[in-house]
Short mmCIF file of C-alpha atoms in Angstrom, two decimals:
data_model
loop_
_atom_site.label_atom_id
_atom_site.label_comp_id
_atom_site.label_asym_id
_atom_site.label_seq_id
_atom_site.Cartn_x
_atom_site.Cartn_y
_atom_site.Cartn_z
CA UNK A 1 121.43 67.31 104.74
CA UNK A 2 124.44 65.18 103.78
CA UNK A 3 126.53 66.98 106.22
CA UNK A 4 124.07 66.28 108.82
CA UNK A 5 123.89 62.63 108.06
CA UNK A 6 127.54 62.29 107.95
CA UNK A 7 128.09 63.81 111.45
CA UNK A 8 125.25 61.97 113.14
CA UNK A 9 126.89 58.60 111.64
CA UNK A 10 130.30 59.33 112.76
CA UNK A 11 128.81 60.46 116.26
CA UNK A 12 127.16 57.00 116.00
CA UNK A 13 123.97 58.46 116.81
CA UNK A 14 121.96 56.75 114.17
CA UNK A 15 122.53 53.99 111.51
CA UNK A 16 122.53 54.38 107.86
CA UNK A 17 119.34 52.13 108.08
CA UNK A 18 117.77 54.43 110.24
CA UNK A 19 118.59 57.38 108.06
CA UNK A 20 117.04 56.02 104.91
CA UNK A 21 113.97 55.37 106.95
CA UNK A 22 113.98 59.08 108.26
CA UNK A 23 114.07 60.16 104.54
CA UNK A 24 111.41 57.77 103.31
CA UNK A 25 109.11 59.40 105.86
CA UNK A 26 110.15 63.06 105.13
CA UNK A 27 109.23 62.00 101.32
CA UNK A 28 105.90 60.69 101.98
CA UNK A 29 104.49 62.95 104.64
CA UNK A 30 106.45 66.29 103.40
CA UNK A 31 108.08 66.73 106.97
CA UNK A 32 111.38 68.08 107.72
CA UNK A 33 114.56 65.72 108.97
CA UNK A 34 114.83 67.17 112.21
CA UNK A 35 111.23 66.64 113.23
CA UNK A 36 111.22 62.96 111.86
CA UNK A 37 114.48 62.15 113.98
CA UNK A 38 112.58 63.41 117.10
CA UNK A 39 109.33 62.09 116.45
CA UNK A 40 110.68 58.66 115.45
CA UNK A 41 112.47 58.85 118.97
CA UNK A 42 115.60 57.97 117.03
CA UNK A 43 117.64 60.76 118.72
CA UNK A 44 116.51 63.58 121.58
CA UNK A 45 115.85 67.16 120.55
CA UNK A 46 118.89 68.39 123.05
CA UNK A 47 121.33 66.11 121.13
CA UNK A 48 120.27 67.00 117.59
CA UNK A 49 120.28 70.77 118.42
CA UNK A 50 123.73 70.25 119.90
CA UNK A 51 125.06 68.58 116.53
CA UNK A 52 123.31 70.97 114.25
CA UNK A 53 124.87 73.94 115.91
CA UNK A 54 128.62 72.66 115.75
CA UNK A 55 127.56 71.68 112.14
CA UNK A 56 126.20 75.23 111.47
CA UNK A 57 128.73 77.03 113.56
CA UNK A 58 125.58 78.73 115.30
CA UNK A 59 125.58 79.29 119.24
CA UNK A 60 123.23 76.97 121.30
CA UNK A 61 121.38 78.39 124.10
CA UNK A 62 120.64 76.20 127.17
CA UNK A 63 118.34 78.63 128.77
CA UNK A 64 116.48 81.87 127.88
CA UNK A 65 115.93 84.45 130.25
CA UNK A 66 112.80 86.84 130.21
CA UNK A 67 115.16 90.11 130.10
CA UNK A 68 116.60 88.82 127.06
CA UNK A 69 113.47 88.65 124.89
CA UNK A 70 112.93 91.33 122.22
CA UNK A 71 109.31 92.25 123.18
CA UNK A 72 108.87 94.86 120.46
CA UNK A 73 109.27 92.43 117.86
CA UNK A 74 105.54 91.86 118.19
CA UNK A 75 105.06 95.26 116.68
CA UNK A 76 106.25 93.47 113.57
CA UNK A 77 105.29 89.71 113.97
CA UNK A 78 101.98 88.37 115.30
CA UNK A 79 102.49 85.61 117.89
CA UNK A 80 100.91 83.18 115.45
CA UNK A 81 103.96 83.72 113.09
CA UNK A 82 106.35 83.03 115.60
CA UNK A 83 104.61 79.81 116.76
CA UNK A 84 104.10 78.58 112.97
CA UNK A 85 108.07 78.74 112.38
CA UNK A 86 109.04 77.65 116.16
CA UNK A 87 111.22 81.14 116.62
CA UNK A 88 111.79 83.73 119.09
CA UNK A 89 113.80 87.02 118.95
CA UNK A 90 116.32 88.18 121.49
CA UNK A 91 117.85 91.46 121.97
CA UNK A 92 121.46 91.48 120.41
CA UNK A 93 122.76 94.39 119.48
CA UNK A 94 121.16 98.13 118.87
CA UNK A 95 121.05 97.33 115.10
CA UNK A 96 120.34 93.50 115.24
CA UNK A 97 118.03 90.86 116.62
CA UNK A 98 118.95 87.20 117.42
CA UNK A 99 116.65 84.99 116.14
CA UNK A 100 116.32 81.75 118.10
CA UNK A 101 114.77 78.40 116.67
CA UNK A 102 114.15 74.70 117.48
CA UNK A 103 113.44 74.04 113.91
CA UNK A 104 116.44 75.35 111.78
CA UNK A 105 115.15 73.87 108.66
CA UNK A 106 112.00 75.46 108.82
CA UNK A 107 112.89 79.05 108.85
CA UNK A 108 111.19 82.29 106.84
CA UNK A 109 113.71 83.99 104.72
CA UNK A 110 115.94 85.98 106.68
CA UNK A 111 116.28 88.86 104.50
CA UNK A 112 112.61 89.25 104.59
CA UNK A 113 112.47 89.71 108.08
CA UNK A 114 115.35 91.98 107.80
CA UNK A 115 113.38 94.01 105.56
CA UNK A 116 110.36 93.93 107.80
CA UNK A 117 111.96 94.96 110.62
CA UNK A 118 114.76 97.33 109.81
CA UNK A 119 117.40 95.01 111.61
CA UNK A 120 120.16 92.46 111.00
CA UNK A 121 118.96 89.05 112.11
CA UNK A 122 121.45 86.57 113.46
CA UNK A 123 120.78 82.81 114.18
CA UNK A 124 120.68 80.76 117.15
CA UNK A 125 119.31 77.30 118.49
CA UNK A 126 117.52 76.60 121.61
CA UNK A 127 114.91 73.64 123.14
CA UNK A 128 111.50 74.06 121.93
CA UNK A 129 110.36 74.26 125.80
CA UNK A 130 112.61 77.58 126.12
CA UNK A 131 110.88 79.15 123.10
CA UNK A 132 107.54 78.16 124.34
CA UNK A 133 108.52 80.00 127.58
CA UNK A 134 109.29 83.07 125.45
CA UNK A 135 106.18 82.89 123.85
CA UNK A 136 104.26 82.97 127.33
CA UNK A 137 106.17 86.17 128.05
CA UNK A 138 105.16 87.93 125.08
CA UNK A 139 101.47 86.90 125.56
CA UNK A 140 101.72 88.15 129.19
CA UNK A 141 104.23 91.08 128.77
CA UNK A 142 105.38 92.40 132.32
CA UNK A 143 105.96 95.95 131.01
CA UNK A 144 102.97 96.44 128.75
CA UNK A 145 105.26 96.10 125.76
CA UNK A 146 103.25 93.74 123.38
CA UNK A 147 99.92 95.05 124.33
CA UNK A 148 99.46 95.97 120.61
CA UNK A 149 98.68 92.12 120.30
CA UNK A 150 95.83 91.84 123.27
CA UNK A 151 92.95 91.92 120.63
CA UNK A 152 94.83 89.54 118.46
CA UNK A 153 95.41 87.21 121.20
CA UNK A 154 91.76 86.73 122.32
CA UNK A 155 91.34 84.80 119.12
CA UNK A 156 94.55 82.95 118.80
CA UNK A 157 92.20 79.71 118.80
CA UNK A 158 91.09 80.51 115.41
CA UNK A 159 92.94 80.81 112.15
CA UNK A 160 92.23 84.50 111.98
CA UNK A 161 93.74 87.12 114.32
CA UNK A 162 92.01 90.21 115.18
CA UNK A 163 93.61 93.53 115.99
CA UNK A 164 92.03 96.84 117.42
CA UNK A 165 93.34 99.55 115.10
CA UNK A 166 92.47 102.15 117.67
CA UNK A 167 95.08 100.89 119.84
CA UNK A 168 97.65 100.11 117.02
CA UNK A 169 97.97 103.60 115.45
CA UNK A 170 101.03 104.87 117.34
CA UNK A 171 103.34 102.00 116.60
CA UNK A 172 106.70 101.99 114.40
CA UNK A 173 106.61 103.13 110.92
CA UNK A 174 105.68 99.80 108.64
CA UNK A 175 103.18 98.75 111.22
CA UNK A 176 102.05 102.00 111.56
CA UNK A 177 101.66 102.79 108.23
CA UNK A 178 99.45 99.67 107.54
CA UNK A 179 97.30 100.14 110.90
CA UNK A 180 96.54 103.82 109.85
CA UNK A 181 95.84 102.86 106.15
CA UNK A 182 93.28 100.46 107.35
CA UNK A 183 91.91 102.81 109.94
CA UNK A 184 91.58 105.98 107.76
CA UNK A 185 89.77 103.70 105.12
CA UNK A 186 87.09 102.53 107.68
CA UNK A 187 86.70 106.16 108.84
CA UNK A 188 86.20 107.44 105.55
CA UNK A 189 83.85 104.51 104.52
CA UNK A 190 86.28 102.81 102.28
CA UNK A 191 85.30 99.37 100.64
CA UNK A 192 88.50 98.83 99.04
CA UNK A 193 92.26 99.60 99.91
CA UNK A 194 94.63 99.64 96.76
CA UNK A 195 98.47 99.66 97.27
CA UNK A 196 99.98 100.13 93.60
CA UNK A 197 103.67 100.20 92.81
CA UNK A 198 104.60 102.53 90.20
CA UNK A 199 108.12 103.18 88.50
CA UNK A 200 108.84 105.93 90.86
CA UNK A 201 106.22 105.98 93.65
CA UNK A 202 103.78 103.83 95.62
CA UNK A 203 100.09 105.03 95.14
CA UNK A 204 97.45 104.45 97.80
CA UNK A 205 93.77 104.66 96.85
CA UNK A 206 90.57 104.16 98.57
CA UNK A 207 87.35 103.06 97.22
CA UNK A 208 84.80 105.39 98.54
CA UNK A 209 81.16 105.30 97.43
CA UNK A 210 82.00 103.05 94.41
CA UNK A 211 84.72 105.81 93.09
CA UNK A 212 88.64 105.33 93.82
CA UNK A 213 90.51 108.46 95.57
CA UNK A 214 94.22 108.84 95.85
CA UNK A 215 94.92 109.19 99.52
CA UNK A 216 98.68 109.00 99.89
CA UNK A 217 102.01 108.15 98.22
CA UNK A 218 104.61 106.18 100.64
CA UNK A 219 108.39 106.16 100.08
CA UNK A 220 109.11 103.37 97.21
CA UNK A 221 111.36 101.86 99.51
CA UNK A 222 108.77 100.98 102.05
CA UNK A 223 106.87 98.99 99.53
CA UNK A 224 108.66 95.58 99.92
CA UNK A 225 107.99 95.86 104.00
CA UNK A 226 104.50 97.15 103.57
CA UNK A 227 103.94 93.89 101.38
CA UNK A 228 105.52 91.77 104.04
CA UNK A 229 103.48 93.04 106.66
CA UNK A 230 100.16 92.42 105.17
CA UNK A 231 101.25 88.92 104.10
CA UNK A 232 102.24 88.15 107.79
CA UNK A 233 98.82 89.36 108.90
CA UNK A 234 97.28 87.29 106.20
CA UNK A 235 99.18 84.30 106.73
CA UNK A 236 100.51 84.38 103.13
CA UNK A 237 104.22 83.30 101.83
CA UNK A 238 106.36 86.38 102.27
CA UNK A 239 108.88 84.66 100.21
CA UNK A 240 106.77 84.28 97.41
CA UNK A 241 106.91 87.52 94.68
CA UNK A 242 106.15 85.48 91.41
CA UNK A 243 102.71 84.29 91.74
CA UNK A 244 99.20 85.87 92.86
CA UNK A 245 98.14 85.21 96.40
CA UNK A 246 94.97 85.46 98.43
CA UNK A 247 94.42 85.74 102.15
CA UNK A 248 92.27 87.15 104.81
CA UNK A 249 92.51 88.55 108.53
CA UNK A 250 90.49 90.04 110.90
CA UNK A 251 90.87 93.34 112.56
CA UNK A 252 88.61 95.57 114.84
CA UNK A 253 87.37 98.85 114.38
CA UNK A 254 85.64 100.77 117.38
CA UNK A 255 84.60 97.62 118.90
CA UNK A 256 83.31 96.11 115.56
CA UNK A 257 84.94 92.87 113.81
CA UNK A 258 85.89 93.80 110.18
CA UNK A 259 87.03 90.83 107.81
CA UNK A 260 89.85 91.98 105.45
CA UNK A 261 90.13 89.75 102.08
CA UNK A 262 93.76 90.23 100.82
CA UNK A 263 94.75 89.87 96.80
CA UNK A 264 98.45 90.37 95.77
CA UNK A 265 99.37 90.07 92.07
CA UNK A 266 102.98 90.61 90.92
CA UNK A 267 103.15 93.55 88.13
CA UNK A 268 106.19 95.01 86.49
CA UNK A 269 106.95 97.44 89.26
CA UNK A 270 106.38 95.23 92.26
CA UNK A 271 103.54 93.33 94.24
CA UNK A 272 100.27 94.97 93.84
CA UNK A 273 97.82 94.70 96.82
CA UNK A 274 94.12 95.30 97.05
CA UNK A 275 92.43 94.72 100.69
CA UNK A 276 88.74 94.50 100.67
CA UNK A 277 86.83 95.80 103.95
CA UNK A 278 83.79 93.78 104.82
CA UNK A 279 81.85 95.02 107.94
CA UNK A 280 78.86 93.24 109.08
CA UNK A 281 77.34 96.74 109.89
CA UNK A 282 77.19 97.15 106.18
CA UNK A 283 75.17 94.08 105.72
CA UNK A 284 71.85 96.30 104.98
CA UNK A 285 68.34 94.70 105.50
CA UNK A 286 65.98 94.65 102.39
CA UNK A 287 64.16 97.92 103.47
CA UNK A 288 67.39 99.78 103.42
CA UNK A 289 68.66 98.96 99.79
CA UNK A 290 66.76 102.19 98.27
CA UNK A 291 63.80 100.56 96.81
CA UNK A 292 60.59 102.47 96.33
CA UNK A 293 57.36 101.23 97.36
CA UNK A 294 56.35 99.40 94.30
CA UNK A 295 59.68 97.62 93.65
CA UNK A 296 59.79 96.46 97.36
CA UNK A 297 56.14 95.15 97.10
CA UNK A 298 57.43 93.19 94.08
CA UNK A 299 60.45 91.86 95.80
CA UNK A 300 58.12 90.84 98.92
CA UNK A 301 55.93 88.86 96.55
CA UNK A 302 58.76 87.08 94.94
CA UNK A 303 60.30 86.10 98.10
CA UNK A 304 57.10 84.43 99.07
CA UNK A 305 57.44 82.18 96.01
CA UNK A 306 57.72 78.63 96.64
CA UNK A 307 59.90 77.49 93.75
CA UNK A 308 61.26 78.93 90.74
CA UNK A 309 64.62 81.16 89.89
CA UNK A 310 65.16 84.67 90.76
CA UNK A 311 68.00 86.33 89.19
CA UNK A 312 70.08 89.44 89.88
CA UNK A 313 71.91 91.01 87.19
CA UNK A 314 74.52 93.74 86.83
CA UNK A 315 78.34 94.48 86.76
CA UNK A 316 80.75 93.89 89.32
CA UNK A 317 80.00 96.28 92.36
CA UNK A 318 76.72 96.98 91.55
CA UNK A 319 75.59 95.49 94.79
CA UNK A 320 74.09 91.99 93.80
CA UNK A 321 75.44 90.34 96.93
CA UNK A 322 74.18 92.96 99.26
CA UNK A 323 70.72 92.46 97.64
CA UNK A 324 70.81 88.56 97.58
CA UNK A 325 72.14 88.69 101.12
CA UNK A 326 68.99 91.21 102.46
CA UNK A 327 66.73 88.93 100.77
CA UNK A 328 67.95 85.64 102.18
CA UNK A 329 67.91 87.14 105.58
CA UNK A 330 63.91 88.32 105.14
CA UNK A 331 63.18 84.89 104.69
CA UNK A 332 65.71 83.27 107.30
CA UNK A 333 63.13 81.36 109.58
CA UNK A 334 63.72 78.16 111.41
CA UNK A 335 61.20 76.44 109.30
CA UNK A 336 63.38 76.74 106.11
CA UNK A 337 66.95 75.08 105.06
CA UNK A 338 68.62 77.76 103.39
CA UNK A 339 72.18 76.85 101.63
CA UNK A 340 74.56 78.95 99.61
CA UNK A 341 77.38 78.19 97.51
CA UNK A 342 79.46 81.45 96.88
CA UNK A 343 82.76 82.60 95.73
CA UNK A 344 83.55 84.10 97.89
CA UNK A 345 81.39 83.83 101.16
CA UNK A 346 81.52 87.59 101.84
CA UNK A 347 79.47 87.83 104.95
CA UNK A 348 78.56 85.01 107.40
CA UNK A 349 74.78 84.82 108.09
CA UNK A 350 73.52 82.84 111.21
CA UNK A 351 71.37 80.02 110.33
CA UNK A 352 72.45 79.73 106.83
CA UNK A 353 74.67 76.86 105.44
CA UNK A 354 77.43 78.78 103.20
CA UNK A 355 79.79 76.99 101.01
CA UNK A 356 83.07 78.56 99.65
CA UNK A 357 83.72 77.35 96.00
CA UNK A 358 87.15 75.91 95.60
CA UNK A 359 87.98 75.03 92.05
CA UNK A 360 91.49 73.88 92.69
CA UNK A 361 90.20 70.92 94.50
CA UNK A 362 87.46 70.26 92.22
CA UNK A 363 84.79 72.25 94.39
CA UNK A 364 82.86 74.42 91.28
CA UNK A 365 79.63 75.61 91.61
CA UNK A 366 78.13 72.78 89.68
CA UNK A 367 79.81 70.31 91.79
CA UNK A 368 78.79 71.96 95.00
CA UNK A 369 75.14 72.24 93.87
CA UNK A 370 74.79 68.83 93.21
CA UNK A 371 75.91 68.12 96.73
CA UNK A 372 73.45 70.59 98.12
CA UNK A 373 70.50 69.01 96.48
CA UNK A 374 71.15 65.88 98.51
CA UNK A 375 70.96 68.23 101.89
CA UNK A 376 67.11 68.78 101.57
CA UNK A 377 67.40 72.54 101.00
CA UNK A 378 64.21 74.67 100.76
CA UNK A 379 66.20 77.80 99.43
CA UNK A 380 69.40 77.84 97.63
CA UNK A 381 71.62 80.62 96.56
CA UNK A 382 74.21 80.06 93.63
CA UNK A 383 76.65 82.75 93.41
CA UNK A 384 76.71 82.85 89.99
CA UNK A 385 75.31 80.80 86.88
CA UNK A 386 78.91 81.10 85.00
CA UNK A 387 78.32 77.98 82.46
CA UNK A 388 75.64 75.53 80.99
CA UNK A 389 76.06 72.81 83.88
CA UNK A 390 75.88 74.94 86.64
CA UNK A 391 72.50 76.73 85.11
CA UNK A 392 70.96 73.54 84.30
CA UNK A 393 71.29 71.94 87.79
CA UNK A 394 69.82 75.18 89.27
CA UNK A 395 66.76 74.96 86.36
CA UNK A 396 66.17 71.42 87.58
CA UNK A 397 66.51 72.51 91.34
CA UNK A 398 63.79 75.18 90.74
CA UNK A 399 61.76 72.75 88.71
CA UNK A 400 61.52 70.22 91.62
CA UNK A 401 60.34 72.58 94.44
CA UNK A 402 63.21 74.73 95.39
CA UNK A 403 63.44 78.43 95.40
CA UNK A 404 66.72 79.42 93.87
CA UNK A 405 68.77 82.87 93.95
CA UNK A 406 71.54 83.59 91.69
CA UNK A 407 73.47 86.29 89.62
CA UNK A 408 74.55 86.95 86.05
CA UNK A 409 76.84 89.55 84.57
CA UNK A 410 74.54 91.52 82.03
CA UNK A 411 73.68 95.09 81.53
CA UNK A 412 69.80 94.87 81.91
CA UNK A 413 67.14 92.47 83.14
CA UNK A 414 66.09 91.56 79.42
CA UNK A 415 69.61 90.50 78.50
CA UNK A 416 69.71 87.99 81.21
CA UNK A 417 67.32 86.00 79.13
CA UNK A 418 69.54 86.04 76.13
CA UNK A 419 72.57 85.18 78.07
CA UNK A 420 70.89 81.93 79.28
CA UNK A 421 70.15 80.90 75.93
CA UNK A 422 73.38 81.64 74.63
CA UNK A 423 75.32 79.25 77.26
CA UNK A 424 72.73 76.41 75.63
CA UNK A 425 69.78 76.46 78.07
CA UNK A 426 66.68 75.57 76.12
CA UNK A 427 63.93 78.32 75.90
CA UNK A 428 61.20 76.19 77.47
CA UNK A 429 63.55 75.54 80.58
CA UNK A 430 64.12 79.23 80.86
CA UNK A 431 60.66 80.43 80.62
CA UNK A 432 59.11 77.60 82.84
CA UNK A 433 62.05 78.03 85.73
CA UNK A 434 62.57 81.89 85.88
CA UNK A 435 60.38 83.91 87.83
CA UNK A 436 61.84 87.19 87.82
CA UNK A 437 65.25 89.08 86.68
CA UNK A 438 66.20 92.05 88.97
CA UNK A 439 68.72 94.58 87.35
CA UNK A 440 70.37 97.03 89.49
CA UNK A 441 73.16 99.79 89.90
CA UNK A 442 74.49 101.82 92.75
CA UNK A 443 74.41 105.56 92.62
CA UNK A 444 76.07 108.08 94.89
CA UNK A 445 73.62 110.21 97.22
CA UNK A 446 73.96 113.97 97.03
CA UNK A 447 75.84 114.89 100.24
CA UNK A 448 73.18 116.35 102.76
CA UNK A 449 75.66 119.12 104.07
CA UNK A 450 76.22 121.07 100.64
CA UNK A 451 73.44 120.11 98.50
CA UNK A 452 71.90 123.07 96.62
CA UNK A 453 69.09 123.27 94.07
CA UNK A 454 69.41 124.18 90.31
CA UNK A 455 67.08 124.30 87.28
CA UNK A 456 66.32 121.50 85.12
CA UNK A 457 66.80 121.28 81.21
CA UNK A 458 63.55 119.98 80.62
CA UNK A 459 64.46 118.92 76.94
CA UNK A 460 67.34 116.80 77.73
CA UNK A 461 65.41 115.43 80.42
CA UNK A 462 62.88 114.25 78.16
CA UNK A 463 65.40 112.43 75.94
CA UNK A 464 66.59 110.43 78.93
CA UNK A 465 63.33 109.21 80.53
CA UNK A 466 59.27 109.07 80.23
CA UNK A 467 59.17 110.30 83.69
CA UNK A 468 57.75 113.66 84.01
CA UNK A 469 60.77 116.37 84.79
CA UNK A 470 60.41 118.33 87.97
CA UNK A 471 61.08 122.11 88.31
CA UNK A 472 64.10 121.88 90.24
CA UNK A 473 66.65 119.29 91.09
CA UNK A 474 69.44 118.99 93.88
CA UNK A 475 73.26 118.87 93.37
CA UNK A 476 76.15 118.55 95.91
CA UNK A 477 78.85 121.56 95.95
CA UNK A 478 81.49 119.72 97.70
CA UNK A 479 82.43 119.91 101.21
CA UNK A 480 84.95 118.57 103.66
CA UNK A 481 82.49 115.63 104.69
CA UNK A 482 82.04 114.36 101.10
CA UNK A 483 85.80 115.03 100.31
CA UNK A 484 84.59 117.64 97.80
CA UNK A 485 82.67 115.28 95.55
CA UNK A 486 79.28 116.61 96.47
CA UNK A 487 78.14 112.64 97.33
CA UNK A 488 77.95 111.04 100.67
CA UNK A 489 76.68 107.22 100.61
CA UNK A 490 75.00 105.15 98.04
CA UNK A 491 71.56 103.77 97.16
CA UNK A 492 70.41 101.41 94.81
CA UNK A 493 68.33 101.73 91.48
CA UNK A 494 66.30 98.63 90.23
CA UNK A 495 64.64 97.35 87.18
CA UNK A 496 62.63 94.38 88.10
CA UNK A 497 61.24 91.99 85.31
CA UNK A 498 58.57 89.46 86.19
CA UNK A 499 58.13 86.67 83.89
CA UNK A 500 54.20 86.80 82.75
CA UNK A 501 52.75 84.31 80.29
CA UNK A 502 53.45 87.06 77.44
CA UNK A 503 56.92 87.25 78.37
CA UNK A 504 57.36 83.58 78.93
CA UNK A 505 55.71 83.06 75.40
CA UNK A 506 58.32 85.59 73.93
CA UNK A 507 61.30 83.47 75.46
CA UNK A 508 59.80 80.31 73.71
CA UNK A 509 59.79 82.16 70.52
CA UNK A 510 63.49 83.23 71.30
CA UNK A 511 62.15 87.01 70.84
CA UNK A 512 65.20 89.59 71.23
CA UNK A 513 66.20 90.90 74.35
CA UNK A 514 64.94 94.61 73.16
CA UNK A 515 61.62 93.26 72.22
CA UNK A 516 61.07 91.75 75.48
CA UNK A 517 62.23 94.91 77.44
CA UNK A 518 59.86 96.72 75.57
CA UNK A 519 56.69 94.46 76.60
CA UNK A 520 57.47 94.82 79.91
CA UNK A 521 57.99 98.51 79.56
CA UNK A 522 54.21 98.67 78.19
CA UNK A 523 53.01 96.69 81.34
CA UNK A 524 54.69 99.33 83.89
CA UNK A 525 58.35 98.04 84.51
CA UNK A 526 60.57 100.88 85.31
CA UNK A 527 64.13 100.69 83.53
CA UNK A 528 67.30 101.58 85.32
CA UNK A 529 67.21 104.93 83.93
CA UNK A 530 63.51 105.69 85.17
CA UNK A 531 64.09 104.38 88.40
CA UNK A 532 67.33 106.68 88.82
CA UNK A 533 65.53 109.59 87.62
CA UNK A 534 62.86 108.87 90.16
CA UNK A 535 65.50 109.31 92.91
CA UNK A 536 66.86 112.48 91.04
CA UNK A 537 63.29 113.99 91.28
CA UNK A 538 63.37 113.10 95.10
CA UNK A 539 66.42 114.98 95.65
CA UNK A 540 68.30 111.66 96.44
CA UNK A 541 71.10 111.75 93.53
CA UNK A 542 71.91 113.44 90.52
CA UNK A 543 71.17 113.26 86.52
CA UNK A 544 75.13 112.82 85.94
CA UNK A 545 75.46 110.07 88.57
CA UNK A 546 72.36 108.16 86.93
CA UNK A 547 74.10 108.44 83.57
CA UNK A 548 77.53 107.36 84.99
CA UNK A 549 76.39 103.98 86.03
CA UNK A 550 73.82 103.15 83.18
CA UNK A 551 75.46 104.65 80.05
CA UNK A 552 76.51 101.37 78.66
CA UNK A 553 72.88 100.15 78.56
#
């Protein structure tokens, strides 16, 4: 900046006082020197860029012709990225691009761009007006180059962009790899894509029906370009490699919009990426969750309660959010005011006000919940009761006429009571506010294409459950449809603990969780294993699968 200052003073374009004013504004607003010089009308853009081109020995282009524009760059960088940095790429040599900018102090790292596009990047300057004309050429290509961004440009007014993967699968290497990875993941019903660097390779795995499957291993030297491409799509900092980053973007698959959540963490072998794929079609109704008739009737009755707390418990990935969303959608009517506070907001539900927790600015579950109570809600969803403060506010809300839904990470239903007591909630508050606790897991369903019968070991069966054993059960042998696993799709198994007078009394007396569970079983409560074994009898899943998800209980 000192060299620029000296040049401007030497040419008598600004005074010392004006330069000091510019620096002060830059410090206060976090703006760039060139932006402030122009916005304060101390110097016009043309003169300033000519000075910078002289100072940095860069070419200055008075005019940019349409045939100079490198339209293939849209295969690597979305138009939103070009606009963000005020840049345009022109044709140069077969092994290089000419990057033209009107904001030379705001450029992304050139080495990252070179790695992403596989060519050298040289710099030049031009007026912002000329660069904008170039963007118009990219938005409305004459030769069809850039059609890859057509779906994306439809949504250019929103922060997230959308791309149709079916149109993207035949493009250059890095773009093609990322798009095909997403396309294949959605085609195979995956919920997550893992891109994991190791010492000598990159491992790509898809989580299908809750289990990870290794799919491919691209060359290790592709990793930086793959990560950069994903960062560009999620509008993340492509120059940051030391800190975790989170973002999101949208794509389209078979005409349906898919929300892709991006999480990047640094590891000793490079940056590791997990992409979570959220499709609205995967948002199930209450009837589709796999509850038997008895459990479904209990749930319907619980949803009719005017106030109280309904807790859903289970480990990460057990379907708690799906159950809560299905419950809210069932009772979402114009007469009810429903507000949620979540981390993160996984699906957007029309008619429901949803708040995203942001601890970095002080918007925690507790703070958000306090504000929610001032908005006259009928029903509140608190993503998780993580601490005493949040739990106490939720309990107070339930005792003052609100129906509150929330989650806890516990192994079974009765353990949720112990957890609330452990974080400091008084027993009388728990017993008077909590109306039911639903523990759940997701089990894989037997593949219908390769299922076969097998005999039951009745002695082993009786050791596991009180459910009467069948004569025969089903098992999947493995076929092309189920990737050789014998399973296709998932369903839920449930344990619903309804808080009645006896259990309320036991809570007040701080009775241990296993005794509360024993009392509930006497009154007919099915445990997770019981519900799972009933589904085994019906040919829905297998004994091994039920034990896999309940073995810690």
